[in-house]
Amino acid sequence: MERSRKFIKDIFIYAIGNLGSKLITFLLVPLYTYFIAPDDFGYYDIALNISFLGIGVLSFQLRDGVFRFLLDNEDDRIRKDIISFTCRFLLRSTLVAFAIGLVCLFFFEIRFLPWIVALTIVFMFYEIYIQVIRGLGKNVYFVYIGILTSFLTILFSCLFIIALDCGVLGIFYANILSRVLSMGIIECKLKILKKYFRYDFSDPQINREMIKYSLPLLPNALCWWLLGSSNRLFIDHYLGLESNGIYAVAMKFASILETFSLIIYQAWQETAIKQYGSQDKNSFFSSVLYAQMYAFSAFVILVIFVIKWNYGWLVDENFQASAQYLFPMGISVIFFSLTSFFDMGYQCSKETARNLPGVILATVLNLLFNYLLIQRWAIWGIVASSILTYLFLFLYRLVDSRRFFRVKIPYGGLIPLVGCLVAGIIYYSITSIYFQVAFVFILMFFLWLVMPGYIKKQLKVMVLSKLLKK
């Protein structure tokens, strides 16, 4: 009971930290779509996703390794070595990034190349810095930095895009400055580098273990990047930048759902690592997965309809066509979330290399589906490809994870999936907003009635405890 309560408490904590940034992303969509042309916004979306690829390659996925090893070790000497090694590695990666940027500058004509390089480097430091904060157990400051970054992003976006009319470059400026300032402000408060960073401090054994853990995650990250970002490249090649802009707007809203998935993942990451050695891990892991299926499906249905009902004023008329893709994107995120649940088996056992076969197979399938379906169904083909790919990976990991833990999903686990099917019929078949509201309310009430009692009990306990504290 206590560990379940801790898990739900962690979800609330990570929700505050993550939802702030995604709320800003949500609020910035009208700004971007009104002041930036679809082809420019499509180009920025591609540049952003290439930056995400660069982060993984340059950092060797140390963002996952540094969190995992800091969480396992509370000794200050070991923590100094972990953080010192990570910082030294990042400094060298920065030099590599500058070198690659200079080579590209001389041989290729790439719009905003210096800013793409700068964005990649800043994002790399920021992503690892917040994982250090998590690994040190400073979850409150993880929340603070998320909120602070979000506030600064919207402030600088308004400054550069509206006041100074910088166009799409204003998005680069805002994202870079907001993260640099956020890290500076939090560092002044926590003094992590002052306490833990020593350039000449090194333990070869810890360094080797971190590389052994993180290195297999690099091809894994490349495959995940292809799964998430190759869609844009296919759309750009076959349909053009304008279609990519339409797709990017829909993805901005789908990212709200991905954020909720990330919140569950981060909370589950801490809980799973600490409970992996418990005797009843199989039953506990099964109950968490069952609860996640209900809670996340209900959340997806509710959020998608709320977005649809407000789409007319949230998005410029040039991007209104993107609304039709929201619901299947939500289904794709559900399977992605369920797939991420089983990722903990590889992390808890530190057998990250075993994760590769399934991800590689899913990536190959995704590229094949993208190639075949986009030529027949355009953007719909890309969305269908994502659903099929994550469904395959979910089923693969469900079987493969038995070497780490065994989960049992009762037949009641099909109810939330049926609920999603009913919601899809409502989304596309009923045009009246009033009827949609009524049907969605009935569906939410039904899902609440059939939800397992222990899930409702935990939610009630958490809500009441928060209200009583106030």
XYZ file of C-alpha atoms in Angstrom:
470
model
C 0.000 0.000 0.000
C 2.797 2.388 0.961
C 4.732 1.824 -2.272
C 1.579 2.337 -4.348
C 0.967 5.593 -2.500
C 4.590 6.605 -3.136
C 4.160 5.803 -6.834
C 1.039 7.955 -7.142
C 2.713 10.721 -5.121
C 5.651 10.663 -7.555
C 3.181 10.948 -10.436
C 1.809 14.152 -8.896
C 5.319 15.537 -8.404
C 6.453 14.774 -11.942
C 3.126 16.028 -13.289
C 3.789 19.491 -11.899
C 7.278 19.524 -13.385
C 6.323 18.214 -16.810
C 2.882 19.664 -17.377
C 4.209 23.183 -17.017
C 6.457 22.811 -20.038
C 3.793 21.076 -22.104
C 1.186 23.621 -21.086
C 3.493 26.281 -22.470
C 3.917 24.249 -25.665
C 0.139 24.036 -25.839
C -0.275 27.774 -25.324
C 2.464 28.585 -27.839
C 0.767 26.707 -30.678
C -1.609 29.622 -31.455
C 1.366 32.006 -31.358
C 3.424 29.861 -33.731
C 0.582 29.170 -36.154
C -0.487 32.830 -36.363
C 2.957 34.392 -36.768
C 4.948 31.664 -38.557
C 4.201 30.182 -41.995
C 3.463 26.429 -42.210
C 6.623 25.687 -44.237
C 8.846 27.590 -41.735
C 7.210 25.819 -38.817
C 7.675 22.505 -40.628
C 11.385 23.267 -41.100
C 11.802 24.099 -37.410
C 10.074 20.847 -36.469
C 12.550 18.877 -38.608
C 15.510 20.826 -37.165
C 14.269 20.159 -33.629
C 14.028 16.438 -34.251
C 17.507 16.339 -35.785
C 18.738 18.104 -32.631
C 17.158 15.359 -30.519
C 19.090 12.827 -32.580
C 22.300 14.790 -32.002
C 21.705 14.826 -28.241
C 21.643 11.038 -28.070
C 24.705 10.563 -30.273
C 26.849 13.226 -28.618
C 26.007 12.231 -25.042
C 26.085 8.442 -25.505
C 22.726 8.445 -23.688
C 24.421 9.319 -20.403
C 21.184 11.036 -19.373
C 19.795 7.585 -18.530
C 23.036 6.304 -17.053
C 23.648 9.236 -14.734
C 20.143 8.976 -13.257
C 20.344 5.188 -12.819
C 23.723 5.268 -11.061
C 22.980 8.293 -8.870
C 19.757 6.642 -7.717
C 21.698 3.518 -6.720
C 24.462 5.346 -4.831
C 24.081 7.754 -1.912
C 27.796 7.945 -1.128
C 29.093 11.453 -1.921
C 32.416 10.166 -3.203
C 30.734 7.908 -5.783
C 28.334 10.672 -6.726
C 31.266 13.028 -7.292
C 32.793 10.547 -9.704
C 29.519 9.983 -11.560
C 28.856 13.709 -12.023
C 32.505 14.572 -12.751
C 32.753 11.875 -15.416
C 29.474 13.031 -16.986
C 30.579 16.688 -17.097
C 33.948 15.839 -18.637
C 32.215 13.742 -21.255
C 29.777 16.563 -22.078
C 32.583 19.101 -22.491
C 34.306 16.830 -24.992
C 31.000 16.217 -26.774
C 30.554 19.980 -27.097
C 33.882 20.248 -28.920
C 32.797 17.436 -31.244
C 29.516 19.255 -31.932
C 31.351 22.462 -32.838
C 33.700 20.529 -35.131
C 30.794 18.837 -36.935
C 29.054 22.205 -37.252
C 32.139 23.818 -38.833
C 32.492 20.983 -41.352
C 28.826 21.247 -42.306
C 29.110 25.030 -42.566
C 31.835 24.751 -45.235
C 30.348 21.911 -47.284
C 26.560 22.241 -46.949
C 23.971 25.009 -47.137
C 21.787 24.494 -44.078
C 19.427 27.175 -42.832
C 20.141 28.367 -39.276
C 22.966 25.823 -38.874
C 24.750 27.704 -36.033
C 21.501 27.916 -34.102
C 20.714 24.248 -34.679
C 24.135 23.356 -33.228
C 23.606 25.719 -30.292
C 20.127 24.281 -29.665
C 21.525 20.736 -29.666
C 24.307 21.558 -27.184
C 22.042 23.471 -24.798
C 19.365 20.761 -24.907
C 22.056 18.123 -24.220
C 23.288 19.914 -21.073
C 19.751 20.684 -19.927
C 18.458 17.113 -20.314
C 21.383 15.636 -18.376
C 21.274 18.374 -15.723
C 17.637 17.641 -14.871
C 18.438 13.906 -14.673
C 21.216 14.734 -12.196
C 18.652 16.645 -10.133
C 16.354 13.590 -10.182
C 19.155 11.182 -9.362
C 20.154 13.266 -6.321
C 16.579 13.041 -5.053
C 15.877 16.754 -5.567
C 12.468 16.150 -7.119
C 11.096 19.478 -5.895
C 13.801 21.293 -7.844
C 13.017 19.115 -10.844
C 9.548 20.660 -10.642
C 10.963 24.166 -10.188
C 13.236 23.988 -13.221
C 10.401 22.675 -15.401
C 8.103 25.535 -14.414
C 10.873 28.140 -14.688
C 11.915 26.955 -18.143
C 8.298 27.015 -19.295
C 7.747 30.566 -18.049
C 10.944 31.835 -19.673
C 10.133 30.079 -22.958
C 6.801 31.836 -23.339
C 8.330 35.156 -22.247
C 11.151 34.989 -24.796
C 8.829 33.632 -27.504
C 6.582 36.670 -27.175
C 9.628 38.948 -27.170
C 11.354 37.521 -30.230
C 8.352 36.454 -32.345
C 5.853 39.251 -31.646
C 7.856 42.251 -30.429
C 11.052 41.831 -32.477
C 9.480 39.960 -35.431
C 12.302 37.397 -35.644
C 10.113 34.785 -37.297
C 11.062 31.137 -36.912
C 14.487 32.136 -35.517
C 12.639 33.495 -32.500
C 11.735 29.915 -31.517
C 15.426 28.981 -31.497
C 16.330 32.048 -29.423
C 13.553 31.421 -26.886
C 14.354 27.734 -26.333
C 18.095 28.318 -25.979
C 17.922 31.308 -23.615
C 15.194 29.828 -21.403
C 17.199 26.667 -20.704
C 20.511 28.443 -20.151
C 18.950 30.845 -17.648
C 17.008 28.065 -15.896
C 20.136 25.960 -15.380
C 22.017 29.021 -14.130
C 19.328 29.974 -11.610
C 18.900 26.429 -10.237
C 22.682 25.917 -10.090
C 23.027 29.092 -8.005
C 20.559 27.554 -5.550
C 21.741 23.907 -5.432
C 25.455 24.389 -6.264
C 25.626 20.873 -7.732
C 28.743 21.548 -9.780
C 30.526 23.209 -6.876
C 29.790 20.259 -4.601
C 30.245 17.319 -6.960
C 32.315 18.322 -9.999
C 36.070 17.715 -9.955
C 37.761 17.635 -13.346
C 40.553 15.289 -12.223
C 38.328 13.105 -10.026
C 37.939 9.664 -11.619
C 37.104 6.068 -10.710
C 37.772 3.881 -13.779
C 35.445 1.125 -12.563
C 32.440 3.434 -12.166
C 33.218 5.054 -15.522
C 33.321 1.673 -17.272
C 30.073 0.581 -15.644
C 28.320 3.762 -16.748
C 29.544 3.373 -20.327
C 28.569 -0.313 -20.294
C 25.075 0.666 -19.170
C 24.635 3.710 -21.426
C 26.363 2.638 -24.644
C 23.759 0.004 -25.646
C 21.155 2.718 -25.178
C 22.726 4.714 -28.042
C 21.535 2.456 -30.900
C 18.340 2.112 -28.891
C 17.989 5.914 -28.895
C 18.723 6.068 -32.630
C 15.946 3.568 -33.255
C 13.542 5.513 -31.034
C 14.474 8.663 -32.918
C 13.663 6.957 -36.209
C 10.382 5.755 -34.746
C 9.416 9.254 -33.647
C 11.060 11.480 -36.232
C 11.374 9.594 -39.509
C 7.698 10.407 -40.018
C 8.621 14.035 -40.654
C 11.273 13.100 -43.186
C 8.846 10.891 -45.115
C 6.197 13.629 -45.082
C 8.711 16.247 -46.202
C 9.919 14.018 -49.069
C 6.558 12.787 -50.345
C 4.123 15.547 -49.316
C 6.197 18.719 -48.720
C 6.975 21.097 -45.873
C 3.428 22.454 -45.693
C 2.032 18.992 -44.945
C 4.801 18.549 -42.419
C 3.648 21.760 -40.749
C 0.086 20.388 -40.554
C 1.377 17.148 -39.052
C 3.655 19.054 -36.639
C 0.708 21.026 -35.228
C -1.240 17.825 -34.565
C 1.851 16.369 -32.906
C 2.151 19.435 -30.658
C -1.234 18.542 -29.204
C -0.443 14.821 -29.131
C 2.651 15.750 -27.111
C 0.317 16.613 -24.221
C -0.570 12.925 -24.093
C 3.080 11.961 -24.459
C 3.826 14.179 -21.469
C 1.373 12.277 -19.308
C 3.021 9.067 -20.512
C 6.413 10.545 -19.565
C 5.123 11.467 -16.101
C 4.018 7.875 -15.481
C 7.316 6.603 -16.897
C 9.452 8.792 -14.635
C 7.475 7.883 -11.517
C 7.446 4.216 -12.493
C 11.199 4.339 -13.183
C 11.978 5.200 -9.557
C 9.448 2.760 -8.116
C 10.357 -0.162 -10.393
C 14.110 0.125 -9.713
C 13.538 0.142 -5.956
C 10.929 -2.672 -6.008
C 12.682 -4.934 -8.510
C 14.201 -7.058 -5.763
C 10.944 -7.502 -3.795
C 9.402 -10.977 -3.526
C 5.986 -9.918 -4.834
C 7.259 -7.836 -7.744
C 5.188 -9.818 -10.286
C 1.862 -9.061 -8.616
C 2.859 -5.471 -7.891
C 4.028 -4.837 -11.468
C 0.817 -6.423 -12.811
C -1.368 -4.151 -10.675
C 0.536 -1.057 -11.841
C 0.178 -2.017 -15.513
C -3.542 -2.732 -15.082
C -4.067 0.636 -13.393
C -2.088 2.409 -16.099
C -4.260 0.923 -18.849
C -7.411 2.344 -17.239
C -6.080 5.741 -16.171
C -4.206 6.535 -19.353
C -6.988 5.443 -21.720
C -9.488 7.646 -19.875
C -7.044 10.556 -19.934
C -6.433 10.200 -23.688
C -10.154 10.177 -24.476
C -10.879 13.212 -22.316
C -7.959 15.353 -23.488
C -8.493 14.658 -27.195
C -12.137 15.722 -27.040
C -11.341 18.843 -25.013
C -8.763 19.823 -27.642
C -11.197 19.140 -30.476
C -13.895 21.293 -28.907
C -11.480 24.234 -28.703
C -9.574 23.686 -31.934
C -11.324 26.486 -33.795
C -9.776 29.257 -31.704
C -6.564 27.460 -30.716
C -5.250 26.964 -34.248
C -5.167 29.209 -37.299
C -7.438 28.203 -40.197
C -4.407 27.168 -42.283
C -3.788 24.322 -39.796
C -7.383 23.237 -39.064
C -6.990 20.070 -41.159
C -4.691 18.662 -38.468
C -7.662 18.032 -36.131
C -8.614 14.841 -37.982
C -5.370 13.132 -36.936
C -5.652 13.771 -33.194
C -7.605 10.677 -32.193
C -5.458 7.999 -33.894
C -2.361 9.808 -32.602
C -3.817 9.362 -29.135
C -4.221 5.618 -29.710
C -0.592 5.498 -30.826
C 0.486 7.197 -27.584
C -1.467 4.638 -25.532
C 0.514 1.764 -27.056
C 3.718 3.785 -26.651
C 2.968 4.226 -22.952
C 2.299 0.509 -22.466
C 5.524 -0.268 -24.323
C 7.500 2.078 -22.050
C 6.226 0.217 -18.994
C 8.197 -2.889 -19.999
C 11.347 -0.840 -20.570
C 11.940 -1.073 -16.824
C 12.893 -4.745 -17.072
C 16.007 -3.854 -19.053
C 16.850 -0.908 -16.802
C 16.265 -2.659 -13.466
C 18.438 -5.624 -14.476
C 20.971 -3.283 -16.147
C 20.756 -5.558 -19.205
C 20.154 -2.657 -21.570
C 21.679 -4.503 -24.541
C 18.748 -6.957 -24.506
C 16.481 -4.061 -25.393
C 17.979 -3.707 -28.870
C 16.438 -6.583 -30.894
C 12.848 -5.529 -30.266
C 13.503 -1.843 -30.928
C 15.456 -2.590 -34.112
C 12.659 -4.826 -35.412
C 10.077 -2.139 -34.600
C 12.168 0.504 -36.370
C 12.481 -1.591 -39.532
C 8.734 -2.211 -39.489
C 8.047 1.495 -38.981
C 10.220 2.532 -41.933
C 8.595 -0.127 -44.108
C 5.068 0.898 -43.085
C 5.908 4.570 -43.618
C 7.193 3.884 -47.125
C 4.229 1.736 -48.127
C 1.381 3.624 -46.459
C 2.290 7.277 -47.045
C 2.052 6.809 -50.817
C -1.436 5.371 -50.458
C -2.956 7.322 -47.553
C -0.660 10.390 -47.151
C -0.538 11.589 -43.502
C -3.079 8.948 -42.498
C -0.539 6.330 -43.572
C 2.072 7.788 -41.221
C -0.364 7.772 -38.299
C -1.404 4.167 -39.034
C 2.267 3.182 -39.227
C 2.881 4.523 -35.699
C -0.059 2.588 -34.251
C 1.016 -0.693 -35.857
C 4.637 -0.236 -34.814
C 3.928 0.464 -31.139
C 1.377 -2.363 -31.025
C 4.036 -4.764 -32.305
C 6.619 -3.523 -29.797
C 4.128 -3.816 -26.926
C 3.380 -7.454 -27.780
C 7.087 -8.216 -28.277
C 8.069 -6.777 -24.895
C 5.131 -8.427 -23.159
C 6.734 -11.767 -24.077
C 10.410 -10.778 -23.837
C 10.084 -9.194 -20.375
C 9.169 -12.543 -18.803
C 12.859 -13.085 -18.108
C 12.683 -10.092 -15.714
C 9.129 -10.196 -14.363
C 5.807 -11.772 -15.289
C 2.711 -9.611 -15.537
C -0.826 -10.928 -15.776
C -3.440 -8.813 -17.542
C -7.013 -9.885 -16.715
C -9.741 -9.780 -19.331
C -10.939 -6.557 -17.742
C -7.888 -4.936 -19.319
C -9.761 -4.996 -22.631
C -12.431 -2.616 -21.308
C -10.362 0.596 -21.671
C -9.398 -0.427 -25.231
C -13.083 -0.947 -26.068
C -13.725 2.459 -24.522
C -11.213 3.978 -26.936
C -12.991 2.308 -29.858
C -16.335 3.760 -28.746
C -14.710 7.179 -28.311
C -13.368 6.971 -31.871
C -16.871 6.376 -33.207
C -18.108 9.416 -31.277
C -15.164 11.532 -32.516
C -15.814 10.934 -36.218
C -19.536 10.118 -36.396
C -21.156 12.780 -34.208
C -20.801 16.390 -35.329
C -22.790 18.119 -32.576
C -20.557 19.279 -29.743
C -23.424 18.959 -27.255
C -24.018 15.311 -28.131
C -20.275 14.663 -28.017
C -20.047 16.165 -24.521
C -22.957 13.999 -23.350
C -21.564 10.778 -24.812
C -18.046 11.436 -23.489
C -19.451 12.120 -20.015
C -21.343 8.801 -20.104
C -18.225 6.979 -21.302
C -16.051 8.516 -18.553
C -18.657 7.585 -15.932
C -18.762 4.007 -17.220
C -14.965 3.677 -17.122
C -14.976 4.985 -13.552
C -17.623 2.434 -12.525
C -15.715 -0.536 -13.954
C -12.309 0.706 -12.784
C -10.730 -1.683 -10.235
C -11.482 -0.677 -6.661
C -7.862 -0.434 -5.518
C -7.141 2.164 -8.219
C -10.065 4.343 -7.168
C -9.113 3.943 -3.504
C -5.546 5.126 -4.087
C -6.717 8.102 -6.148
C -9.214 9.108 -3.469
C -6.562 8.849 -0.729
C -4.159 11.027 -2.685
C -6.757 13.699 -3.524
C -8.060 13.843 0.058
C -4.547 14.080 1.484
C -3.783 17.018 -0.811
C -7.016 18.800 0.145
C -6.452 18.254 3.870
C -2.938 19.688 3.628
C -4.387 22.816 2.101
